[in-house]
XYZ file of C-alpha atoms in Angstrom:
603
model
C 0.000 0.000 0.000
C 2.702 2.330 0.622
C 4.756 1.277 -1.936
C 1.610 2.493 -4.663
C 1.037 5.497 -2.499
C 5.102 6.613 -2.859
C 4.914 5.388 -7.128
C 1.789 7.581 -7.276
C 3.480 10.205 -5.902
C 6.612 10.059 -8.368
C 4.358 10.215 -11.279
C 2.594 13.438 -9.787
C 6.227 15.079 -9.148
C 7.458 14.005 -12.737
C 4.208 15.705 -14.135
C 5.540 18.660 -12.640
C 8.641 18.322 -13.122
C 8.539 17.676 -16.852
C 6.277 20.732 -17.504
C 8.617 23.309 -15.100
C 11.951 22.298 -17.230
C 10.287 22.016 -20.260
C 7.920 24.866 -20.962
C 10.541 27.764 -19.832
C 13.328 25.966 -22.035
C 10.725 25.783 -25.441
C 9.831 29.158 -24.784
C 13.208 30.428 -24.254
C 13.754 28.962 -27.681
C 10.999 30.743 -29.191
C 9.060 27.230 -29.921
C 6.439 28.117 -27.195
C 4.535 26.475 -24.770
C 2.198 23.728 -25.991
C 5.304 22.225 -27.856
C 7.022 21.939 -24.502
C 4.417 19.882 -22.780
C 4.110 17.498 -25.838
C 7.883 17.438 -25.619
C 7.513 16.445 -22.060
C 4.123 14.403 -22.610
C 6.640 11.917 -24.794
C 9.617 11.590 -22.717
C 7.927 10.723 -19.736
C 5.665 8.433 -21.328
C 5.147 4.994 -22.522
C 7.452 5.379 -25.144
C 9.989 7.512 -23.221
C 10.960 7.211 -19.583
C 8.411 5.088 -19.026
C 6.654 6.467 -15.542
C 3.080 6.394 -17.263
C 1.792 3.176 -18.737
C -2.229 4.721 -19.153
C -1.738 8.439 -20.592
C -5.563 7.605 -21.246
C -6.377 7.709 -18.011
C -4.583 11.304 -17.181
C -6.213 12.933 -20.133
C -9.531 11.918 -19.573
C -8.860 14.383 -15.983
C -6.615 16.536 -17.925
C -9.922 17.334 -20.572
C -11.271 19.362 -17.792
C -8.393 22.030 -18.256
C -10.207 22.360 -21.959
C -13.430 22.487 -19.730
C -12.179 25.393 -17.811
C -10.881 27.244 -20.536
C -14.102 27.228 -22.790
C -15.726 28.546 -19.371
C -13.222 31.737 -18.733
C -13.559 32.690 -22.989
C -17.762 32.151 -21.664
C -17.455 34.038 -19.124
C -15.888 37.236 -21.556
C -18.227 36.663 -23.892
C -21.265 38.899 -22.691
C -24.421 38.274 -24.558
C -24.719 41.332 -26.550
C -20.908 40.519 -27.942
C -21.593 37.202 -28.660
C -24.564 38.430 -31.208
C -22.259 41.294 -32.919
C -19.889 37.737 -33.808
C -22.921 36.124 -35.494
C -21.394 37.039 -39.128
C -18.176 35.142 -37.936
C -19.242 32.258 -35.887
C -22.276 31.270 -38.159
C -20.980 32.849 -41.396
C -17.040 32.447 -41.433
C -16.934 29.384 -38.774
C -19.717 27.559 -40.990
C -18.323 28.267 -44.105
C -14.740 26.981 -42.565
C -16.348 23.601 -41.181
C -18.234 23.282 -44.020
C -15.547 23.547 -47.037
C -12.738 21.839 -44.857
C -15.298 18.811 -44.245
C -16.248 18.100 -47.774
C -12.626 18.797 -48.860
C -11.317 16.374 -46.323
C -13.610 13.890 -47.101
C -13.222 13.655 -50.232
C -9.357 13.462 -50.094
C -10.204 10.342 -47.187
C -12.342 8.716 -50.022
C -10.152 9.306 -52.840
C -6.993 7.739 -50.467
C -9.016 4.553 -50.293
C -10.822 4.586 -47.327
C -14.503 3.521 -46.847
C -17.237 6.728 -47.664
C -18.049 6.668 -43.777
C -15.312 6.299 -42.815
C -13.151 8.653 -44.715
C -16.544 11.593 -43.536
C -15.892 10.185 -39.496
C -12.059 10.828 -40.205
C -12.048 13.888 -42.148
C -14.475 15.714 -40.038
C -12.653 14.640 -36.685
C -9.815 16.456 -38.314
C -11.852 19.370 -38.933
C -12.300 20.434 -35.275
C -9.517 22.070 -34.460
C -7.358 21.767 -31.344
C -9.161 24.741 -29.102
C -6.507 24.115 -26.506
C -3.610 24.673 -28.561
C -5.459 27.507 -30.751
C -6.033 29.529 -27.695
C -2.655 28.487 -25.859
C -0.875 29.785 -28.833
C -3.446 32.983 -29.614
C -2.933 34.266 -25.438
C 0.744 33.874 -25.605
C 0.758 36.240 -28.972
C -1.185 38.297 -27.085
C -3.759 38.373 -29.959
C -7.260 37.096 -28.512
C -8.634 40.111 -28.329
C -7.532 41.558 -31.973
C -9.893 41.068 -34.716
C -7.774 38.817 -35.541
C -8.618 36.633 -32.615
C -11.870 37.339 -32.561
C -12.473 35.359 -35.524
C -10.667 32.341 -34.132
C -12.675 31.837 -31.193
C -15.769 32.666 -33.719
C -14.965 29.471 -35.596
C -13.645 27.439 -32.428
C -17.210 28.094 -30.879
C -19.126 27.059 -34.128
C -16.451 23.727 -34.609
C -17.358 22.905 -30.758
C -21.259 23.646 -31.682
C -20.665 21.148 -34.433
C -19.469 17.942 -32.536
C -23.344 17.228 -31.011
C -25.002 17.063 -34.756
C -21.519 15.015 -36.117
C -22.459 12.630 -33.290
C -25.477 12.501 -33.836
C -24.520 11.805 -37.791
C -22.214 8.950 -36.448
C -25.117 7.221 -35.070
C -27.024 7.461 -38.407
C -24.137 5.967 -40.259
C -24.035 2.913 -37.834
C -23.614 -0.246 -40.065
C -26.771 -1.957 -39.888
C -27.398 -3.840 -36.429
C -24.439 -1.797 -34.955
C -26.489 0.965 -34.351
C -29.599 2.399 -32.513
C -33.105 2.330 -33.737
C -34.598 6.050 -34.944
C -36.749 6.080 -31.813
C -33.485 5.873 -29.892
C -31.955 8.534 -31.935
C -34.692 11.034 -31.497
C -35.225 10.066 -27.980
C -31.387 11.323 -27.608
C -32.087 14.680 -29.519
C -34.928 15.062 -26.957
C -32.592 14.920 -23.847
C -29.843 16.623 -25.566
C -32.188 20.091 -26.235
C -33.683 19.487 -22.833
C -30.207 19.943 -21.205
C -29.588 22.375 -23.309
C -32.785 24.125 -21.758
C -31.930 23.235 -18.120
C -28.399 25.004 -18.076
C -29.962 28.219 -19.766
C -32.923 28.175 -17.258
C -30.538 27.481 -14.375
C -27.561 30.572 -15.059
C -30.144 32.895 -15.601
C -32.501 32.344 -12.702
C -30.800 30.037 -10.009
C -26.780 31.280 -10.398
C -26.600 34.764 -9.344
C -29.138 33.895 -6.170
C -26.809 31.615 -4.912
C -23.660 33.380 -5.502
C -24.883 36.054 -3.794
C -26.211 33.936 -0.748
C -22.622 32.744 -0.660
C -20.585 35.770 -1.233
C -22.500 37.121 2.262
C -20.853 33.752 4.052
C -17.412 35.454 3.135
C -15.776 32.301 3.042
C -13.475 32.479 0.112
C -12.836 28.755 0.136
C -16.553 28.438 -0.722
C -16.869 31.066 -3.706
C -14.106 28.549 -5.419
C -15.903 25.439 -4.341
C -18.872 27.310 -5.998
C -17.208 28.462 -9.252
C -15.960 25.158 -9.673
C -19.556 23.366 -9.089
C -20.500 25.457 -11.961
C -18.392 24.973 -14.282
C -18.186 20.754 -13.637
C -22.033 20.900 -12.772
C -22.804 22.462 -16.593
C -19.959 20.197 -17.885
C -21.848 16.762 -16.334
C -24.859 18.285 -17.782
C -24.011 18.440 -20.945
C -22.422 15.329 -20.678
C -25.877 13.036 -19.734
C -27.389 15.412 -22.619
C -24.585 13.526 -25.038
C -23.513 17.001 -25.569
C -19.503 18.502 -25.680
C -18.583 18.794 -21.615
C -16.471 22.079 -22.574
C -19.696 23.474 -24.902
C -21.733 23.286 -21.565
C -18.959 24.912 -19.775
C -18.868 27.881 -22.032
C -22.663 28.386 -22.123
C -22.368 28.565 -18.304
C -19.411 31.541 -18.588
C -21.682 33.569 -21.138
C -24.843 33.073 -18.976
C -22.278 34.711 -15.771
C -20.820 36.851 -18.397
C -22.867 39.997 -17.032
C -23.122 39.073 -13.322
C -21.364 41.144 -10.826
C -19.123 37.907 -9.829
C -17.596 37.347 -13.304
C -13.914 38.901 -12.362
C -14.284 36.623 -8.589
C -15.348 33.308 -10.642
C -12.285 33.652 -13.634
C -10.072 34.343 -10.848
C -11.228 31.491 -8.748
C -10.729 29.204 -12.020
C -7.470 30.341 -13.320
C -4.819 28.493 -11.538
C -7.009 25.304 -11.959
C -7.534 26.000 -15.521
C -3.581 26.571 -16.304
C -2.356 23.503 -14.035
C -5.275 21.142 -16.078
C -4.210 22.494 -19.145
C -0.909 21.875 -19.095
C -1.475 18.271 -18.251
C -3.502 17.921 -21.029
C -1.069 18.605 -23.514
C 1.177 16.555 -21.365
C -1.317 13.403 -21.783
C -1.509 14.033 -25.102
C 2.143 13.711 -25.485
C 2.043 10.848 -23.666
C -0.570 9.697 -25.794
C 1.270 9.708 -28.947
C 2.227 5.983 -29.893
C 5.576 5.555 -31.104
C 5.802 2.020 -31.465
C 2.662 2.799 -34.372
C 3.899 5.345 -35.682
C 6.851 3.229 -36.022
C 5.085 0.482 -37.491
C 2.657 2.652 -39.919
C 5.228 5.319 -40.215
C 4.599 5.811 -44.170
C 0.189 5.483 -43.310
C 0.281 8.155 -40.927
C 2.843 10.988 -42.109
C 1.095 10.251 -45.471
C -2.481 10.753 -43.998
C -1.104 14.021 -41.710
C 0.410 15.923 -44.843
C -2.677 15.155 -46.965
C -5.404 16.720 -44.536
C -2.845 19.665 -43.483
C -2.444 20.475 -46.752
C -5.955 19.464 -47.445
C -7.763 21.457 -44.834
C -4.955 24.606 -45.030
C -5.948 25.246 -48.740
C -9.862 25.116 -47.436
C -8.908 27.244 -44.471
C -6.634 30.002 -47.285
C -9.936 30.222 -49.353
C -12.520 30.677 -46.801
C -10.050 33.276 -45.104
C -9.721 35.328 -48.769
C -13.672 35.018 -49.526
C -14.621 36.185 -46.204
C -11.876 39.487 -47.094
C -9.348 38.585 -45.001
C -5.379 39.751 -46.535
C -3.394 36.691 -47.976
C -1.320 37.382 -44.534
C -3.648 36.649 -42.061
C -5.138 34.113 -44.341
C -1.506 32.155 -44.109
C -1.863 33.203 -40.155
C -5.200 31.447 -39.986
C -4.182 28.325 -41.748
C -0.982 27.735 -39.352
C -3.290 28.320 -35.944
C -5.889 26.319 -37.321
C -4.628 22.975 -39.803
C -4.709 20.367 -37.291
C -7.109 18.154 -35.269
C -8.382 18.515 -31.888
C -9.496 17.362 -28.883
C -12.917 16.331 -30.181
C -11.226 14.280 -32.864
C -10.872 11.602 -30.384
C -14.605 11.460 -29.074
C -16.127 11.350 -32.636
C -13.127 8.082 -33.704
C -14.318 6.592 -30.107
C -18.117 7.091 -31.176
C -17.616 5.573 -34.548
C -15.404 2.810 -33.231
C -18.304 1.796 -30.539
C -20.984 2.027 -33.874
C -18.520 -0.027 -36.123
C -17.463 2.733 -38.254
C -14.082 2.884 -37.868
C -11.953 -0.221 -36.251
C -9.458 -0.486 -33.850
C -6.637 -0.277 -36.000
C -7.915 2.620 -38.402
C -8.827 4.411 -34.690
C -5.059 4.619 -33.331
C -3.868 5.657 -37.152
C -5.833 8.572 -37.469
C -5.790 9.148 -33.295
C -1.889 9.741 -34.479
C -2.236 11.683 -37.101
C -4.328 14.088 -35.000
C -1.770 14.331 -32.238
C 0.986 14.860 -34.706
C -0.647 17.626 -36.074
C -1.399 19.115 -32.962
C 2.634 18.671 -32.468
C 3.488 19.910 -35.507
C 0.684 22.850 -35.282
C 4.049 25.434 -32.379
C 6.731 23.862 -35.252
C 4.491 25.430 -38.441
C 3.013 28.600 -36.837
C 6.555 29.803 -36.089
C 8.113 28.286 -39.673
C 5.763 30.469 -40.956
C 5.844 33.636 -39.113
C 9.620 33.571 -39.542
C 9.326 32.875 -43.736
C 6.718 35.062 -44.238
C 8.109 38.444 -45.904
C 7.250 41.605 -43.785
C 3.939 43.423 -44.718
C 4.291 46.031 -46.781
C 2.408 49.505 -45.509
C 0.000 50.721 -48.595
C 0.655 54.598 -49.242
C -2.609 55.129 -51.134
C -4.108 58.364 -50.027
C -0.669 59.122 -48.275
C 2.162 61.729 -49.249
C 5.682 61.059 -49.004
C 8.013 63.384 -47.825
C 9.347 65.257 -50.269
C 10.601 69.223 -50.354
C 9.507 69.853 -47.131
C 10.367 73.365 -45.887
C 9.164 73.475 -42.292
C 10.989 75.661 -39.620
C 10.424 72.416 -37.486
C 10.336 69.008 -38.540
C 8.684 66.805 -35.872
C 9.588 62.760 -36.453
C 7.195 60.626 -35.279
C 3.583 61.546 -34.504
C 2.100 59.453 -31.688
C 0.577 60.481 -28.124
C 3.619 62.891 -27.429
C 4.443 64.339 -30.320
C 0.869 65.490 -30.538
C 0.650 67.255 -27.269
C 4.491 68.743 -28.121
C 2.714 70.331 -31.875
C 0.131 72.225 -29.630
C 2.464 74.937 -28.292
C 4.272 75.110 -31.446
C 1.177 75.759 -33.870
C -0.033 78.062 -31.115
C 2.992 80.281 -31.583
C 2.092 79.934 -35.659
C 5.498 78.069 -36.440
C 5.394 76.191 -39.849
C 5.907 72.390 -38.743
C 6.498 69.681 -40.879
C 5.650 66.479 -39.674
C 6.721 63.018 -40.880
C 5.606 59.340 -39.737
C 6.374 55.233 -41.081
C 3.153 54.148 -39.990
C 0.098 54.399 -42.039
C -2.683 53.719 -39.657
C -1.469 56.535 -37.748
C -0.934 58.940 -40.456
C -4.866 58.275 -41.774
C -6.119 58.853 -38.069
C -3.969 61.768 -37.429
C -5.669 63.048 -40.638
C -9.052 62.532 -39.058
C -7.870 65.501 -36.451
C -6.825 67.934 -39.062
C -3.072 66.766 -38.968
C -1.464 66.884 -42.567
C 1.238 63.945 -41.990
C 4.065 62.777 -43.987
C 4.951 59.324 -44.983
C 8.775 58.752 -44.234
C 11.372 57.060 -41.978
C 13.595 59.481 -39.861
C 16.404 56.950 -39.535
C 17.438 57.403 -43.297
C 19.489 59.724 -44.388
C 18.059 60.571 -47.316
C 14.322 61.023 -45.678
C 15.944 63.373 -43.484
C 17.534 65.055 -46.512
C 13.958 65.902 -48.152
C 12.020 66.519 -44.814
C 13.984 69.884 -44.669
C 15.892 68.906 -41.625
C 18.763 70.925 -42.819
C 16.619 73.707 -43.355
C 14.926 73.668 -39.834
C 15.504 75.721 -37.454
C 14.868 72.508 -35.176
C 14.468 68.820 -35.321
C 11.928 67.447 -32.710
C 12.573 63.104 -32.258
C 9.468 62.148 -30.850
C 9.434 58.181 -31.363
C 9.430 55.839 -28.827
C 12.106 53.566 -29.545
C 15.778 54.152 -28.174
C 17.850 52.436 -31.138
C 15.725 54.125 -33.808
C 15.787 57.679 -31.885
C 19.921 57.044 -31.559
C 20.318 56.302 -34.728
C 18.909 59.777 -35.731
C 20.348 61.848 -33.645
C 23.318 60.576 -34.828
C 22.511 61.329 -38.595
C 21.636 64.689 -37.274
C 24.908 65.296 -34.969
C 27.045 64.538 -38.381
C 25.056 65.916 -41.255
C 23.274 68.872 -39.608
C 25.353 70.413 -37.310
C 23.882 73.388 -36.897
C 20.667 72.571 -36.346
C 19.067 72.244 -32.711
C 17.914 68.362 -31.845
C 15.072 68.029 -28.989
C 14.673 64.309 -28.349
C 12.134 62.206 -26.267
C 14.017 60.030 -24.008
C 13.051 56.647 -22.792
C 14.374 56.374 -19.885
C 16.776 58.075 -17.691
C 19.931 55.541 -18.515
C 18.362 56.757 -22.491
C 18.511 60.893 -21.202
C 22.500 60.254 -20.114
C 23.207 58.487 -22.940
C 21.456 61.911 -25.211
C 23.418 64.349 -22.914
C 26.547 62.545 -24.113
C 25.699 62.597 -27.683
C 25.268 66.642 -27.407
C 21.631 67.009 -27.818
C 20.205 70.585 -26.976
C 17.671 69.317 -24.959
C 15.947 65.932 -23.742
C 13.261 64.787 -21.139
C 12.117 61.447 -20.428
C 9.062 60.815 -21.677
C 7.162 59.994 -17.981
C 8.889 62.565 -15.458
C 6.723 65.483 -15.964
C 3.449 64.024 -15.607
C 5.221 61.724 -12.710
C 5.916 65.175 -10.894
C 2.803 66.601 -11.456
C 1.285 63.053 -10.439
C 3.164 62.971 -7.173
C 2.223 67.046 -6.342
C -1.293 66.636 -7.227
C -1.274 63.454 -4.723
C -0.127 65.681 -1.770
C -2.656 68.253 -2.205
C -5.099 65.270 -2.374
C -3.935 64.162 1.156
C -4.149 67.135 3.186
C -0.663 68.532 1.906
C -1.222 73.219 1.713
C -0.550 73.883 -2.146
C 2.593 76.089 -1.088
C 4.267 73.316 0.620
C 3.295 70.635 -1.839
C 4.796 72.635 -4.754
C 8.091 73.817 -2.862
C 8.478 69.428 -2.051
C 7.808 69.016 -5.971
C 11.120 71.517 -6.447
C 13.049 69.775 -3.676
C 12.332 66.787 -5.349
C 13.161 68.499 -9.010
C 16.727 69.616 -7.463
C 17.316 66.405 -5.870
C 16.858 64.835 -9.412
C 18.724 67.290 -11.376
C 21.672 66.973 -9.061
C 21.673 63.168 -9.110
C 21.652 63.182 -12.824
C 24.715 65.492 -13.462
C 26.574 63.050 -11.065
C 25.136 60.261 -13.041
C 26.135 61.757 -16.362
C 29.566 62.508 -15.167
C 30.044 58.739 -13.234
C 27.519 56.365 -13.750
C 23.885 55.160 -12.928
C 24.704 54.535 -9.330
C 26.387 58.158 -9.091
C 24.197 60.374 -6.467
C 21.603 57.462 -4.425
C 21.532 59.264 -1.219
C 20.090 62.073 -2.764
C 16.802 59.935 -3.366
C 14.773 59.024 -0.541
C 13.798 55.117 0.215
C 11.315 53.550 2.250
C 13.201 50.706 3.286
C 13.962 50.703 6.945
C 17.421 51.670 8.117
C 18.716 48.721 10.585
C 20.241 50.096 13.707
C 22.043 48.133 16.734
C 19.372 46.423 19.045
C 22.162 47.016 21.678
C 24.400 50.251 21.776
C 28.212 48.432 21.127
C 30.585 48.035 24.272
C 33.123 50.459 22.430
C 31.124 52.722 21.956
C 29.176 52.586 25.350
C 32.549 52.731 26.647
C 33.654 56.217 25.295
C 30.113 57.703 25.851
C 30.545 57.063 29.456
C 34.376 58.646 29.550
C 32.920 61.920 27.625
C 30.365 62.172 30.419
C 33.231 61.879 33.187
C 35.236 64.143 31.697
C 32.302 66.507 30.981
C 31.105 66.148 34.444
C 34.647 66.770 36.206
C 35.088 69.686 37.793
């Protein structure tokens, strides 16, 4: 007994152990996260160390990280959004499902397989990995672009449309392997009842309750709550022969607008990122080398057919729905592999007699290869994938400009910096690289130039040799050093204000000879900081005579730093960390305090 107890405790600490190594080594390498746990999935597995014999069993528990994560995108997904994605989930995500089934299937049928068969295995490989999709799109940063938008649009129609490809699995039964119709429609019934039940329960029973429990102000019990709802809607689903992780989102959207929607995601997250991680670890573990081994030439043969298959049906949805050829290619790299849901449609048409054992673990490894493959090919292609170029139509280069100031770069500070200066009636010339903000800057009456201050010759026919001043407004320290070095050698005489990063960025300006520099936050830091004091009880006159101490302190600190180095001047800035001092006074020192007071005392 204690000898299972201590084994089942190795395999829980080389779980963890295999994803802590792992993950921050793949991501140092730029090959992300999801790669890492497969990585780790495989070596501790069957087929690698060996410390798991039944990776089955781990990501049947591991599916509820999926669970948890189609309940936190619910639970962001208000209503009221949800309809303004109607176009994309039942337009662009139909249209996706749609052409990448009949494309797939056909490819199945024309490889030889069985009509069924080659529909069960083509449309398993249609429903994308939502794990993996969303792993990838949160560590781009990107789910809430348009961009992403339109992923989890088509995720949440490909999750709709496991319950009717069920229920088309049944209807394909061989005869005798299946159900009667009576059954089938019996099955429907529950299914839409269940349906019912969850929508009739979040919008009358959850709120009640989590507010009965939110006066208890046990915090323990809010989690135990959150994560009743999201298994409770899961299990219903689940007797309704309906997707767990669909039920789990319909319960986020129905909490979507309740006032506990920030306390239930945060009560869910670390269980959702620990369960999610193990199930790309299980599905590592899943992958059998010893078949892919043995039907080596089957299964890379069936995975490069339905990726390419299902990425040229992806492409030219993308381009008829008006997407660029770019985020087209995007698209087809987060999206040309199977799923999670893959493996519960083979497992239905294996119990049905569909699909047999051996045709199950072929294309069960072809969908976990492509999942693996899915970190490899997004990243291939990002990296091959030639810049985008910027369209100029509608935009004017710069080109003879004869400003007395020529402002470079046109974002949130160079705008405020243009006010004084067009106050005063100076001529400005202004010049930009990016588009999006030269058309919105138009918008405000702003007549913007297309060009790129860090060339010489862009400089050249902005005028800056002809300005009375050049103004470096851009917010990136290589690009802004890089011009004022172009300035310092081929226009000498002109005076260079720059926007400094930083105050290691501000030293580094002073040395290059700059007229003048600021760091971008300071001022509105010292006017934070003043206005703070006069908030809490501070008299005006004192608050602004501590914002000029505190002005001095800093201009003397960086003249030291300028002429030493960043550590130059610290005492002149005031800490809050506690200064130590001796819990006992020393014995010397006691010692000669007692002999001053003697001699003080002597007559």
């Amino acid at each position: 007994m204690a000898a299972s107890g201590q084994s089942e405790l190795v395999q829980v600490v080389a779980l963890l152990g295999a994803g802590v190594i792992a993950v921050p080594i793949f991501r140092r390498l730029g090959l992300g996260s999801v790669l890492g746990y497969f990585a780790a999935g495989i070596a501790i597995g069957p087929f690698g160390f060996g410390l798991f014999s039944d990776p089955a069993t781990i990501l049947h528990v591991a599916e509820f990280g999926v669970i948890m994560l189609l309940f936190v995108i619910g639970l962001e997904m208000q209503p009221s959004r949800l309809w303004a994605l109607k176009r994309e989930i039942f337009g662009l995500g139909l249209a996706q499902v749609v052409a990448c089934g009949a494309l797939l299937t056909l490819a199945g049928a024309l490889a030889g397989l069985d009509p069924s068969a080659a529909f069960v295995a083509g449309m398993g490989f249609v429903l994308s990995s939502t794990a993996v999709v969303m792993q990838m799109l949160d560590e781009r940063g990107e789910t809430s672009t348009p961009q992403g938008q339109k992923a989890v649009s088509i995720l949440l129609l490909e999750d709709l449309a496991i319950v009717p490809l069920l229920a088309i699995v049944a209807f394909l039964a061989p005869a005798g392997a299946g159900e009667t119709s009576s059954d089938r429609w019996r099955e429907i019934g529950i299914a839409i009842a269940a349906v019912a039940a969850l929508i009739v329960a979040g919008r009358y029973l959850l709120n009640p309750m989590f507010h009965i429990l939110a006066r208890s102000k046990a915090r323990e019990v809010m989690t135990a709550a959150a994560l009743l709802v999201v298994l409770g809607s899961a299990l219903l689903m689940d007797f309704g022969g309906l997707s767990m992780a669909m039920g789990a989102f319909l319960a986020g959207v129905l909490l979507s607008e309740s006032t506990f929607r920030h306390q239930l995601e945060a009560d869910i997250e670390p269980f959702r990122g620990i369960l999610l991680g193990l199930f790309f670890l299980a599905v590592g573990m899943s992958l059998d080398i010893n078949g892919i081994a043995q039907h080596w030439p089957t299964i890379l043969a069936f995975t490069a057919l339905f990726i390419a298959v299902k990425g040229v049906a992806i492409f030219g949805v993308a381009r008829a729905f008006g997407s660029s050829s770019r985020e087209a290619v995007d698209r087809v790299a987060l999206f040309a592999q199977g799923g999670e849901f893959a493996f519960v449609l083979y497992s239905a048409a294996v119990a049905v007699g569909i699909l047999d054992a051996a045709a199950n673990s072929i294309f069960t490894a072809v969908v976990i290869l492509s999942m693996a493959l899915t970190p490899l090919t997004a990243l291939a292609l990002k990296r091959l994938m030639p810049k985008p170029e910027q369209s100029l139509d509608g935009v004017d280069e710069a080109d003879g400009l004869t400003g007395q100031v020529l402002i470079i770069g046109f974002g949130r500070f160079a705008q405020v910096v243009s006010q004084s200066l067009l106050a005063r009636g100076y001529d400005i010339s202004i010049i930009e690289n990016d588009v999006e903000m030269i058309d919105a800057a138009a918008t405000f009456g702003f007549k913007v130039y297309y060009g790129d201050g860090s060339r010489l010759d862009t400089l050249r026919t902005s005028g800056a040799g002809e300005a009375r001043a050049v103004l470096v407004c851009i917010d990136k320290r290589e690009t802004t050093e890089k011009i004022v070095e172009l300035v310092k050698a081929e226009f000498p005489l002109t005076k260079l204000f720059v926007r400094a990063f930083d105050r290691g960025h501000a030293m580094d300006l002073v040395r290059a000879g700059v007229d003048y520099q600021i760091r971008e936050t300071f001022e509105s830091a010292m006017a934070f900081g003043e206005a703070a004091l006069v908030a809490l009880g501070t008299p005006e006159e004192e608050a602004a005579e501590i914002a000029a101490d505190v002005r001095r302190r800093d201009d003397e600190r960086f003249d030291l730093q300028v002429a030493g180095d960043i550590y130059s001047g610290a005492d002149l800035m005031r800490g809050n960390a506690p200064v130590p001092g001796p819990l006992t006074r020393p014995r010397r020192q006691g010692r000669i305090i007692d002999e001053l007071r003697q001699e003080t005392s002597a007559p």
